[in-house]
């Protein structure tokens, strides 16, 4: 069946049935606005992200289920980066009228599975016909105990820079897909089904020892750049300490020259954060409790915002801090959120 046969309200009805209800939801899908509870002593976190077909995703190598997963996961990652817990989601969806309903159902299944996996609920959205590409706008609301949210602006000279998990997997998978190669199942999973580090973000924020935090969506260097600019400090990354996966290192043998993806690749959805050196053992312990390694990859220094890269010989060179900009060069292969 095509979407124009099912119709807007037919689709909303299906979404409503599948979304179900969840804790704190007084009224979900079906009214003019959702009515939701947030606990006493909690602050509300809100974030939104757009995904546009051919700009952020391509159905030639993306399954609808994976797209649904990713559309939700990248939003949950923003809540994780503040140290919060995701609660409520909104889905704006524009598709061409001749879209197969099966494709939308697949997308929805992936999106709802990811939503439920984190104890959140889909409570609203909007549905339109698109004259061309799919456009997906997801908004997430989360909560954080009063005063525990971690911003980008708290890094202090003398802090160390840490990152969770491994870097470059997603970007390497994407590069290989574009070249018609088959990435390993692990690398492909890292690209198509990123995991938002929600538990880790919450644990780090609750420790009270993290001074600044961001999720790695644009790439390690660019996202550290966001912290440096917001905090008004300089920083350094030690290239020889960047954590990479076994699969990443193996695949580099067939794709030489791609090592840079650990630094600039993007879409890792790991957490990048800063803390005093003396707090590193405690933070490592917190991360181990949720099953994730964290690695010290650099340091914060006194100075106007700029980033230095230290190579294996101890040489320090400046790094361009511009990062990814959707409007900077429209010929750039876009796959960033
Ligand atoms: P309105 O005319 O007030 O915008 P709609 O008919 O667009 O109302 O939506 C009816 C209900 O369905 C609302 O609760 C809205 O949040 C929800 N809704 C619409 N589209 C979606 C969607 N794609 N995903 C989840 N909920 C949706
Ligand atoms: Mg509407």
XYZ file of C-alpha atoms and ligand atoms in Angstrom:
365
model
C 0.000 0.000 0.000
C 1.133 3.544 -0.745
C 1.084 6.355 1.795
C -1.461 8.360 -0.212
C -3.881 5.407 0.068
C -3.426 5.165 3.848
C -3.648 8.942 4.331
C -2.370 11.266 7.060
C -4.842 10.207 9.716
C -4.535 6.521 8.852
C -0.793 6.810 9.406
C -1.146 8.792 12.637
C -3.555 6.152 13.880
C -1.001 3.402 13.249
C 1.711 5.432 14.934
C -0.550 6.035 17.941
C -1.339 2.328 18.330
C 2.302 1.307 18.112
C 3.703 4.083 20.290
C 1.670 2.991 23.333
C 2.017 4.881 26.576
C 4.730 5.290 29.147
C 5.497 6.577 32.596
C 4.750 10.263 33.061
C 2.493 10.422 30.006
C -0.866 11.930 31.037
C -1.876 12.482 27.396
C 0.231 11.321 24.449
C -0.577 11.191 20.741
C -4.106 12.267 19.811
C -4.719 15.670 21.320
C -3.602 19.205 20.460
C -0.656 18.858 22.800
C 0.876 16.187 25.003
C 0.484 16.427 28.789
C 3.542 15.117 30.597
C 4.920 14.868 34.113
C 8.383 15.871 35.185
C 9.474 15.151 38.746
C 10.073 17.730 41.463
C 13.695 18.814 41.572
C 14.219 17.957 37.913
C 15.064 20.209 34.986
C 13.746 19.698 31.464
C 16.213 19.147 28.601
C 15.030 19.576 25.001
C 16.833 18.963 21.741
C 15.874 18.539 18.091
C 17.557 17.189 14.964
C 16.674 17.131 11.272
C 17.465 14.278 8.898
C 17.018 14.841 5.177
C 17.134 12.092 2.563
C 20.277 12.186 0.355
C 21.813 14.773 2.714
C 21.921 12.634 5.898
C 20.874 9.206 4.673
C 20.397 7.204 1.528
C 17.975 4.291 1.152
C 20.419 2.571 -1.233
C 22.430 1.410 1.780
C 20.171 2.183 4.717
C 17.402 -0.139 5.875
C 14.263 1.672 7.086
C 14.579 -0.034 10.518
C 18.137 1.239 10.901
C 17.106 4.727 9.849
C 14.404 4.706 12.531
C 16.925 3.535 15.122
C 19.450 6.191 14.129
C 16.928 9.049 13.959
C 16.072 8.378 17.608
C 19.584 7.442 18.811
C 21.203 10.683 17.622
C 18.630 12.651 19.604
C 19.053 10.510 22.720
C 22.779 11.151 22.383
C 22.200 14.895 22.875
C 20.379 14.188 26.141
C 23.210 11.826 27.159
C 25.733 14.598 26.492
C 23.956 16.818 29.027
C 23.901 14.018 31.599
C 20.137 13.580 31.392
C 17.618 10.775 30.993
C 15.460 10.809 27.840
C 11.694 10.698 28.496
C 9.553 11.981 25.617
C 9.973 12.021 21.842
C 8.238 13.821 18.974
C 8.443 12.677 15.370
C 7.973 15.058 12.438
C 7.733 13.053 9.236
C 7.390 14.223 5.625
C 7.380 11.561 2.881
C 6.325 11.520 -0.784
C 2.749 10.316 -1.360
C 3.918 7.258 -3.308
C 6.052 5.943 -0.391
C 5.323 2.285 0.399
C 3.654 2.075 3.811
C 5.927 -0.928 4.548
C 8.932 1.371 4.414
C 7.340 3.718 6.939
C 6.340 0.776 9.138
C 9.952 -0.442 9.078
C 11.204 3.010 9.985
C 8.662 3.216 12.788
C 9.561 -0.211 14.168
C 13.247 0.785 14.409
C 12.387 4.150 15.946
C 10.011 2.714 18.551
C 12.344 -0.132 19.517
C 15.118 2.371 20.202
C 12.713 4.657 22.079
C 11.515 1.822 24.322
C 15.044 0.509 24.838
C 15.769 3.741 26.703
C 12.473 3.837 28.600
C 11.199 6.824 26.604
C 7.816 7.288 24.887
C 6.759 8.776 21.544
C 4.151 11.368 22.535
C 3.587 13.467 19.409
C 4.738 14.729 16.071
C 3.511 15.946 12.735
C 2.940 14.235 9.398
C 3.016 15.823 5.926
C 3.458 14.915 2.293
C 6.863 15.873 0.929
C 7.219 16.986 -2.700
C 10.624 15.266 -2.818
C 12.916 13.711 -0.208
C 12.010 12.276 3.168
C 12.416 14.823 5.957
C 12.565 13.547 9.528
C 12.527 15.936 12.480
C 12.906 14.307 15.894
C 12.607 16.235 19.136
C 13.517 14.715 22.467
C 12.775 15.860 25.989
C 14.721 14.526 28.916
C 15.153 15.265 32.582
C 18.157 15.875 34.764
C 18.324 16.383 38.534
C 18.388 20.104 39.370
C 21.844 21.546 38.736
C 23.451 18.357 37.372
C 23.296 19.166 33.632
C 26.794 19.371 32.128
C 27.370 22.066 29.469
C 30.137 22.641 26.947
C 31.462 25.706 28.699
C 33.065 24.407 31.895
C 36.462 23.106 30.717
C 39.353 24.582 32.732
C 43.066 24.788 31.989
C 44.745 21.768 33.565
C 41.770 19.464 32.887
C 42.299 16.347 30.835
C 40.143 15.446 27.815
C 38.491 12.013 27.794
C 36.402 10.097 25.288
C 34.297 6.951 25.647
C 34.431 3.879 23.376
C 36.225 3.975 20.025
C 36.459 6.579 17.272
C 36.185 6.507 13.476
C 34.166 3.285 13.101
C 31.059 4.961 11.695
C 32.922 7.236 9.297
C 35.042 4.346 8.007
C 31.920 2.241 7.401
C 30.318 5.170 5.560
C 33.415 5.714 3.408
C 33.534 2.005 2.531
C 29.810 1.934 1.647
C 30.317 4.925 -0.641
C 33.185 3.113 -2.361
C 31.023 0.008 -2.863
C 32.993 -1.988 -0.261
C 31.391 -4.054 2.500
C 32.339 -2.905 5.979
C 32.490 -5.567 8.720
C 29.263 -6.183 10.651
C 30.734 -4.317 13.607
C 31.661 -1.214 11.577
C 28.334 -1.227 9.717
C 26.492 -1.487 13.033
C 28.417 1.464 14.408
C 27.276 3.494 11.392
C 23.660 2.343 11.069
C 22.768 1.667 14.680
C 24.775 3.996 16.908
C 24.209 3.601 20.653
C 23.535 6.749 22.611
C 25.703 6.658 25.758
C 22.805 7.548 28.020
C 23.817 5.525 31.080
C 27.381 6.774 30.890
C 26.309 10.414 30.521
C 24.040 10.096 33.556
C 26.746 8.426 35.654
C 29.335 11.053 34.695
C 26.987 13.937 35.436
C 25.904 12.392 38.756
C 29.558 12.144 39.824
C 29.756 15.945 39.759
C 33.356 15.672 38.516
C 32.860 16.359 34.803
C 33.505 19.988 33.862
C 32.288 19.969 30.219
C 30.693 17.373 27.957
C 29.522 16.962 24.337
C 28.650 14.008 22.132
C 30.919 13.300 19.167
C 28.728 13.900 16.120
C 30.887 16.179 13.946
C 34.193 14.454 14.748
C 36.549 14.475 17.744
C 38.528 17.578 16.705
C 35.462 19.599 15.700
C 33.519 18.673 18.828
C 36.447 19.409 21.124
C 36.552 22.715 19.236
C 32.975 23.388 20.413
C 34.059 22.804 24.019
C 37.144 25.020 23.622
C 35.169 27.897 22.121
C 32.386 27.666 24.708
C 34.894 27.411 27.581
C 37.308 30.072 26.263
C 40.325 27.767 26.522
C 42.945 26.139 24.329
C 43.320 22.383 24.007
C 45.551 19.613 22.776
C 44.832 16.157 21.373
C 47.447 13.436 21.524
C 47.062 11.588 18.210
C 48.838 8.456 19.423
C 46.257 7.912 22.172
C 43.027 7.999 20.119
C 41.042 4.807 20.880
C 40.182 2.735 17.795
C 38.549 -0.662 17.398
C 40.192 -3.835 16.144
C 37.881 -3.737 13.083
C 38.847 -0.127 12.362
C 42.557 -0.952 12.447
C 42.103 -4.060 10.308
C 40.011 -2.276 7.679
C 42.653 0.462 7.439
C 44.937 -2.111 5.811
C 42.648 -2.059 2.734
C 41.905 1.654 3.087
C 45.242 3.339 3.769
C 45.170 7.025 4.550
C 41.874 6.769 6.442
C 43.391 6.874 9.946
C 42.372 10.526 10.029
C 38.733 9.390 10.415
C 39.326 8.745 14.133
C 40.051 12.459 14.471
C 37.676 14.013 11.941
C 35.197 11.322 10.908
C 32.090 12.109 12.901
C 28.939 10.236 13.868
C 30.694 8.300 16.623
C 28.110 9.324 19.235
C 30.647 8.722 21.969
C 30.906 11.152 24.878
C 33.766 13.655 24.925
C 34.334 15.294 28.301
C 36.789 17.111 30.492
C 37.711 16.670 34.152
C 40.523 17.293 36.606
C 43.363 14.790 36.242
C 42.857 13.540 39.811
C 39.245 12.528 39.034
C 40.176 10.222 36.139
C 40.319 6.977 38.215
C 36.836 7.633 39.627
C 35.390 8.431 36.189
C 36.999 5.328 34.727
C 35.332 3.273 37.439
C 31.923 4.859 36.676
C 32.376 4.059 32.979
C 33.470 0.482 33.665
C 30.269 0.007 35.659
C 28.245 0.678 32.478
C 30.651 -1.442 30.414
C 32.489 1.283 28.528
C 36.156 2.169 28.366
C 37.166 5.813 28.573
C 40.502 7.077 27.289
C 42.463 10.230 28.073
C 43.113 11.813 24.669
C 44.312 15.305 25.496
C 44.407 18.284 27.798
C 42.971 21.745 28.272
C 45.428 24.637 28.285
C 45.402 28.348 28.998
C 44.884 30.471 25.895
C 42.435 31.736 23.309
C 40.396 28.887 21.793
C 42.633 26.863 19.506
C 43.476 23.202 19.140
C 46.916 21.607 18.880
C 47.607 18.069 17.669
C 50.558 16.183 19.127
C 52.018 13.461 16.912
C 53.965 10.352 17.951
C 57.231 12.338 18.013
C 55.875 14.928 20.440
C 55.545 17.587 17.747
C 52.594 19.945 18.196
C 50.833 21.460 15.190
C 47.713 23.654 15.055
C 44.457 22.103 13.835
C 41.727 23.883 11.911
C 38.815 24.420 14.301
C 36.116 25.132 11.746
C 34.500 21.688 11.876
C 31.598 20.594 9.738
C 29.258 23.296 8.422
C 26.226 22.291 6.363
C 26.349 25.533 4.383
C 30.103 25.868 3.937
C 30.439 23.714 0.836
C 27.386 22.165 -0.766
C 29.575 19.764 -2.797
C 30.829 18.106 0.436
C 29.483 14.530 0.803
C 27.053 15.185 3.625
C 26.406 12.572 6.254
C 26.541 14.576 9.425
C 23.823 15.392 11.874
P -2.794 19.161 14.705
O -3.754 19.423 13.611
O -3.199 19.699 16.046
O -1.363 19.449 14.319
P -2.431 16.441 13.965
O -3.629 15.899 13.293
O -1.273 16.846 13.147
O -2.881 17.574 14.955
O -1.912 15.360 15.007
C -2.793 14.654 15.840
C -2.001 13.973 16.907
O -1.104 13.059 16.328
C -1.142 14.918 17.753
O -1.105 14.396 19.072
C 0.218 14.808 17.127
O 1.228 15.116 18.057
C 0.226 13.350 16.702
N 1.092 13.081 15.533
C 0.960 13.547 14.273
N 1.915 13.069 13.474
C 2.702 12.280 14.251
C 3.884 11.511 14.037
N 4.495 11.469 12.841
N 4.409 10.842 15.081
C 3.844 10.896 16.284
N 2.725 11.578 16.563
C 2.167 12.277 15.564
Mg -0.272 18.409 12.586
